[in-house]
Short mmCIF file of C-alpha atoms and ligand atoms in Angstrom, two decimals:
data_model
loop_
_atom_site.label_atom_id
_atom_site.label_comp_id
_atom_site.label_asym_id
_atom_site.label_seq_id
_atom_site.Cartn_x
_atom_site.Cartn_y
_atom_site.Cartn_z
CA MET A 1 -125.30 273.54 -9.53
CA ASN A 2 -129.12 273.73 -9.42
CA ASN A 3 -129.64 269.99 -9.80
CA ARG A 4 -127.98 269.48 -6.44
CA GLU A 5 -129.69 269.24 -3.05
CA VAL A 6 -127.74 269.10 0.21
CA ILE A 7 -129.53 267.66 3.24
CA VAL A 8 -127.84 267.65 6.65
CA LEU A 9 -129.03 265.33 9.41
CA SER A 10 -127.88 265.15 12.99
CA ASN A 11 -126.24 261.70 12.74
CA LEU A 12 -125.79 258.57 10.60
CA GLU A 13 -129.02 257.00 11.82
CA GLU A 14 -131.04 260.07 10.85
CA LEU A 15 -129.10 260.35 7.58
CA SER A 16 -130.01 256.74 6.71
CA ARG A 17 -133.66 257.38 7.56
CA ALA A 18 -133.83 260.43 5.28
CA ALA A 19 -132.06 258.50 2.49
CA ALA A 20 -134.56 255.63 2.96
CA GLU A 21 -137.45 258.07 2.51
CA LYS A 22 -135.90 259.39 -0.69
CA PHE A 23 -135.33 255.82 -1.94
CA VAL A 24 -138.98 254.94 -1.35
CA GLU A 25 -140.14 258.12 -3.08
CA LEU A 26 -138.04 257.33 -6.18
CA ALA A 27 -138.95 253.63 -6.22
CA GLN A 28 -142.67 254.43 -5.99
CA ALA A 29 -142.39 257.06 -8.74
CA SER A 30 -140.72 254.51 -11.03
CA ALA A 31 -143.11 251.66 -10.15
CA GLY A 32 -146.01 254.08 -10.67
CA GLY A 33 -144.90 254.30 -14.30
CA GLY A 34 -144.95 250.49 -14.53
CA TYR A 35 -141.16 250.37 -15.01
CA SER A 36 -138.56 248.23 -13.30
CA PHE A 37 -136.55 250.32 -10.87
CA LYS A 38 -132.86 250.01 -11.69
CA VAL A 39 -130.63 250.96 -8.77
CA ALA A 40 -126.86 250.73 -8.26
CA LEU A 41 -125.78 250.14 -4.66
CA SER A 42 -122.66 251.57 -3.07
CA GLY A 43 -120.22 249.76 -0.82
CA GLY A 44 -118.05 250.69 2.13
CA ALA A 45 -119.45 251.12 5.67
CA THR A 46 -121.82 254.12 5.47
CA PRO A 47 -124.71 252.47 3.51
CA LYS A 48 -125.04 249.48 5.88
CA SER A 49 -127.54 251.20 8.16
CA LEU A 50 -129.65 252.37 5.21
CA TYR A 51 -129.79 248.81 3.82
CA ALA A 52 -130.72 247.42 7.23
CA LEU A 53 -133.42 250.09 7.63
CA LEU A 54 -134.98 249.31 4.23
CA ALA A 55 -135.13 245.59 5.08
CA ASN A 56 -136.33 246.05 8.67
CA GLU A 57 -139.82 244.54 9.14
CA SER A 58 -140.74 246.94 11.93
CA GLU A 59 -139.99 250.00 9.79
CA PRO A 60 -142.41 251.47 7.21
CA PHE A 61 -139.99 251.41 4.24
CA ARG A 62 -140.09 247.69 3.52
CA ARG A 63 -143.87 247.67 2.93
CA ALA A 64 -143.77 250.85 0.82
CA VAL A 65 -141.73 249.40 -2.09
CA ASP A 66 -142.70 246.87 -4.78
CA TRP A 67 -139.41 244.97 -4.46
CA GLY A 68 -140.33 242.63 -7.31
CA LYS A 69 -139.90 245.61 -9.64
CA ALA A 70 -136.42 246.49 -8.36
CA ASN A 71 -133.22 245.40 -10.14
CA PHE A 72 -130.00 245.72 -8.16
CA PHE A 73 -126.54 246.58 -9.51
CA TRP A 74 -123.37 248.01 -7.92
CA SER A 75 -121.55 251.33 -8.38
CA ASP A 76 -118.25 249.59 -7.73
CA GLU A 77 -116.68 246.44 -6.37
CA ARG A 78 -113.45 245.10 -5.01
CA CYS A 79 -111.69 242.34 -6.99
CA VAL A 80 -112.66 239.58 -4.56
CA PRO A 81 -115.03 236.58 -4.61
CA PRO A 82 -118.67 237.22 -3.53
CA ASP A 83 -118.19 235.53 -0.14
CA ASP A 84 -115.13 237.63 0.73
CA GLU A 85 -115.61 240.04 3.67
CA ALA A 86 -114.34 242.90 1.47
CA SER A 87 -117.05 242.21 -1.13
CA ASN A 88 -119.59 245.03 -1.62
CA TYR A 89 -121.98 242.42 -3.01
CA ARG A 90 -121.67 240.35 0.18
CA MET A 91 -122.38 243.36 2.39
CA ALA A 92 -125.50 244.40 0.45
CA ASN A 93 -126.68 240.80 0.25
CA GLU A 94 -126.41 240.36 4.02
CA PHE A 95 -128.00 243.69 4.99
CA LEU A 96 -130.59 244.15 2.23
CA LEU A 97 -131.11 241.54 -0.49
CA LYS A 98 -131.28 238.32 1.53
CA PRO A 99 -133.49 239.77 4.32
CA LEU A 100 -135.88 241.07 1.62
CA GLY A 101 -135.81 237.77 -0.26
CA ILE A 102 -134.90 239.49 -3.54
CA SER A 103 -134.97 237.06 -6.47
CA PRO A 104 -131.46 236.24 -7.79
CA ALA A 105 -132.84 237.15 -11.25
CA ASN A 106 -133.03 240.76 -10.04
CA VAL A 107 -129.47 240.87 -8.68
CA HIS A 108 -126.67 241.78 -11.09
CA ARG A 109 -123.31 241.79 -9.35
CA PHE A 110 -119.77 242.44 -10.60
CA LYS A 111 -117.91 239.11 -10.83
CA GLY A 112 -115.09 240.29 -8.58
CA GLU A 113 -113.59 236.80 -8.65
CA LEU A 114 -112.60 237.14 -12.32
CA GLU A 115 -109.46 238.85 -13.64
CA ALA A 116 -110.13 242.60 -13.45
CA GLN A 117 -110.38 243.49 -17.17
CA GLU A 118 -112.44 240.36 -17.82
CA ALA A 119 -114.80 241.26 -14.94
CA ALA A 120 -115.20 244.80 -16.31
CA ALA A 121 -115.99 243.53 -19.82
CA ASP A 122 -118.43 241.00 -18.36
CA TYR A 123 -120.30 243.69 -16.38
CA GLU A 124 -120.40 246.03 -19.40
CA ARG A 125 -122.00 243.18 -21.39
CA ILE A 126 -124.54 242.54 -18.60
CA LEU A 127 -125.48 246.23 -18.33
CA ARG A 128 -125.86 246.63 -22.09
CA LEU A 129 -128.07 243.56 -22.22
CA ILE A 130 -130.36 244.57 -19.35
CA PHE A 131 -130.57 248.25 -20.32
CA ASN A 132 -130.81 247.27 -23.98
CA THR A 133 -128.16 249.85 -24.85
CA HIS A 134 -125.68 249.10 -27.61
CA ASP A 135 -122.59 250.83 -28.96
CA SER A 136 -122.44 254.45 -27.81
CA LEU A 137 -125.71 254.49 -25.89
CA VAL A 138 -125.19 254.86 -22.15
CA PRO A 139 -127.47 253.04 -19.66
CA ARG A 140 -129.66 255.34 -17.54
CA PHE A 141 -130.04 254.19 -13.95
CA ASP A 142 -133.07 255.34 -11.99
CA LEU A 143 -130.82 255.71 -8.97
CA ILE A 144 -127.11 255.38 -8.23
CA PHE A 145 -125.91 255.30 -4.62
CA LEU A 146 -122.45 256.70 -3.95
CA GLY A 147 -120.23 257.30 -0.96
CA MET A 148 -117.14 259.45 -0.65
CA GLY A 149 -113.79 258.62 0.90
CA ALA A 150 -111.74 261.06 2.98
CA ASP A 151 -109.54 261.43 -0.13
CA GLY A 152 -112.48 262.59 -2.23
CA HIS A 153 -112.86 259.35 -4.18
CA THR A 154 -116.32 258.04 -5.09
CA ALA A 155 -117.32 254.59 -6.37
CA SER A 156 -113.81 253.35 -7.29
CA LEU A 157 -112.84 256.58 -9.01
CA PHE A 158 -109.73 257.55 -7.02
CA PRO A 159 -107.63 260.73 -7.34
CA ASP A 160 -105.60 260.77 -10.59
CA SER A 161 -107.28 257.57 -11.77
CA GLU A 162 -107.30 256.93 -15.53
CA ALA A 163 -110.94 255.90 -15.11
CA LEU A 164 -111.81 259.58 -14.58
CA ASP A 165 -111.06 260.21 -18.27
CA GLU A 166 -113.14 257.30 -19.50
CA ALA A 167 -115.49 258.59 -22.20
CA ASP A 168 -116.60 255.40 -23.98
CA LYS A 169 -116.61 252.45 -21.62
CA ILE A 170 -119.38 252.17 -19.04
CA VAL A 171 -117.36 249.97 -16.69
CA ALA A 172 -113.65 250.33 -15.85
CA ALA A 173 -111.07 248.27 -13.91
CA PRO A 174 -108.56 250.86 -12.71
CA PHE A 175 -105.44 249.92 -10.75
CA VAL A 176 -105.56 251.75 -7.39
CA GLU A 177 -102.03 252.64 -6.26
CA LYS A 178 -103.26 253.27 -2.72
CA PHE A 179 -104.26 249.61 -2.31
CA LEU A 180 -101.97 248.17 -5.04
CA LYS A 181 -105.06 246.44 -6.29
CA PHE A 182 -107.50 246.65 -9.16
CA ARG A 183 -111.06 247.84 -8.52
CA LEU A 184 -114.22 247.64 -10.65
CA THR A 185 -116.34 250.74 -11.14
CA LEU A 186 -119.07 252.43 -13.15
CA THR A 187 -117.52 255.24 -15.16
CA PRO A 188 -118.39 258.98 -15.18
CA PRO A 189 -120.51 258.77 -18.37
CA VAL A 190 -122.85 256.25 -16.67
CA ILE A 191 -122.96 258.03 -13.34
CA ASN A 192 -123.77 261.31 -15.12
CA ARG A 193 -126.50 259.70 -17.18
CA ALA A 194 -128.45 258.66 -14.05
CA ALA A 195 -131.88 260.12 -13.24
CA ASN A 196 -130.89 260.35 -9.56
CA VAL A 197 -127.69 260.05 -7.55
CA ILE A 198 -127.70 259.77 -3.75
CA PHE A 199 -124.47 260.46 -1.86
CA GLN A 200 -124.31 259.38 1.77
CA VAL A 201 -121.39 261.00 3.60
CA ALA A 202 -120.84 260.85 7.36
CA GLY A 203 -118.05 261.57 9.79
CA THR A 204 -115.77 264.44 10.74
CA ASP A 205 -112.83 262.86 8.86
CA LYS A 206 -114.58 263.82 5.61
CA ALA A 207 -115.41 267.46 6.49
CA ASP A 208 -112.36 269.11 4.89
CA VAL A 209 -112.62 267.21 1.62
CA LEU A 210 -116.38 267.64 1.48
CA ARG A 211 -115.96 271.41 1.59
CA GLU A 212 -113.47 271.18 -1.28
CA VAL A 213 -115.82 268.92 -3.25
CA LEU A 214 -118.95 271.05 -2.74
CA GLU A 215 -117.44 274.55 -2.50
CA GLY A 216 -113.87 274.37 -3.80
CA GLU A 217 -112.38 274.85 -7.26
CA TYR A 218 -113.42 272.27 -9.83
CA ASN A 219 -110.58 269.73 -9.92
CA PRO A 220 -111.97 266.19 -10.26
CA ARG A 221 -108.48 264.70 -10.72
CA LYS A 222 -107.85 265.70 -7.11
CA PHE A 223 -111.45 265.35 -5.85
CA PRO A 224 -113.17 262.71 -8.04
CA ALA A 225 -116.56 263.14 -6.32
CA GLN A 226 -116.74 266.53 -8.10
CA ILE A 227 -117.15 264.75 -11.44
CA VAL A 228 -120.68 263.68 -10.44
CA ASN A 229 -123.09 266.05 -12.18
CA PRO A 230 -125.88 264.22 -14.03
CA LYS A 231 -126.81 266.16 -17.18
CA SER A 232 -130.52 265.43 -16.87
CA GLY A 233 -130.75 264.17 -13.32
CA LYS A 234 -130.57 265.17 -9.68
CA VAL A 235 -127.88 264.74 -7.01
CA PHE A 236 -128.85 264.44 -3.35
CA TRP A 237 -126.08 264.83 -0.77
CA PHE A 238 -127.23 263.29 2.52
CA LEU A 239 -124.72 264.40 5.15
CA ASP A 240 -124.40 264.18 8.88
CA GLU A 241 -123.54 267.27 10.92
CA ALA A 242 -119.96 266.09 11.46
CA ALA A 243 -119.26 265.80 7.73
CA ALA A 244 -121.05 269.10 7.00
CA GLU A 245 -119.40 271.13 9.75
CA LYS A 246 -117.02 273.03 7.43
CA LEU A 247 -119.58 273.91 4.73
CA ILE A 248 -120.12 277.67 4.33
CA LEU A 249 -121.36 278.68 0.88
CA THR A 250 -123.61 275.64 0.52
CA ARG A 251 -125.50 276.64 3.64
CA LYS A 252 -126.02 280.13 2.26
CA TYR A 253 -126.61 279.77 -1.45
CA GLU A 254 -127.79 276.31 -2.32
CA ASN A 255 -130.78 273.99 -2.09
CA PHE A 256 -129.78 273.39 1.47
CA THR A 257 -132.01 271.71 3.97
CA GLY A 258 -130.64 272.37 7.45
CA ARG A 259 -130.95 269.74 10.09
CA LEU A 260 -134.38 268.17 9.83
CA ARG A 261 -136.16 268.18 13.15
CA ARG A 262 -137.63 264.71 13.81
C1 LIG B 301 -116.01 251.07 -1.79
C2 LIG B 301 -116.99 252.15 -2.04
C3 LIG B 301 -116.39 253.50 -1.85
C4 LIG B 301 -117.03 254.04 -0.59
C5 LIG B 301 -116.15 255.09 0.06
C6 LIG B 301 -116.71 255.52 1.40
O1 LIG B 301 -116.06 250.05 -2.42
O2 LIG B 301 -115.22 251.27 -0.87
O3 LIG B 301 -117.94 251.98 -2.88
O4 LIG B 301 -116.51 254.38 -2.88
O5 LIG B 301 -118.30 254.56 -0.88
O6 LIG B 301 -114.88 254.51 0.23
O7 LIG B 301 -116.61 254.42 2.23
P1 LIG B 301 -117.15 254.45 3.74
O8 LIG B 301 -118.62 254.60 3.67
O9 LIG B 301 -116.73 253.13 4.29
O10 LIG B 301 -116.51 255.63 4.41
#
């Protein structure tokens, strides 16, 4: 996969710093063209330190981005209200959006408090409006952030999920057996229409699945993160050493940047 770059850093803090540099590079490139920078944020625990780094006044990243030009969306969400501690919106708001003082007009969250199918239809309507894409046209994000679970899921595309087969809708509300709950997620057609995708994956508990995802047989029903392959875009895998410890082929044959010396 020549649109894929794998970058291994010594730990989560260094991983977040490298991902922040890539974020700034992409945001500046987009702003340089006078466009609004449309980015989908990921949830879970791993992105917290990146968000905090981008908003940190004593770090260089905050001053390097024209935040007024950035529009924020989410790759997925839990079916909870925005003030719930499980809310991906709440996490990003606390670590990134509020500290940066991002205008609410530039923040486009899933309404996790609504009934799942209604929330998915609502978000599809919002995306189509903002991206000005109707019918079969698929919105093109400048950047989509993703994580990966130890089961190989990404966004809320879990193993054997019906959302993996979604070809028309841009937002889905799959029922996740594992949690006996619905989730809200961007679908593969949208993720694979993005100009850039950044995965952040850390921790030894993900090493086995990461090797399957990056080096194993193609089986996205079992390893949903494998479905991410933007047709005219790039994928950046920012990994820490612990998550990358089982990678073999990638180190040898791919756009692989060993541990960056800082
Ligand atoms: C979510 C996420 C999900 C996440 C992975 C990894 O809502 O949970 O968006 O896809 O990225 O579960 O989560 P951690 O970073 O917490 O390991």
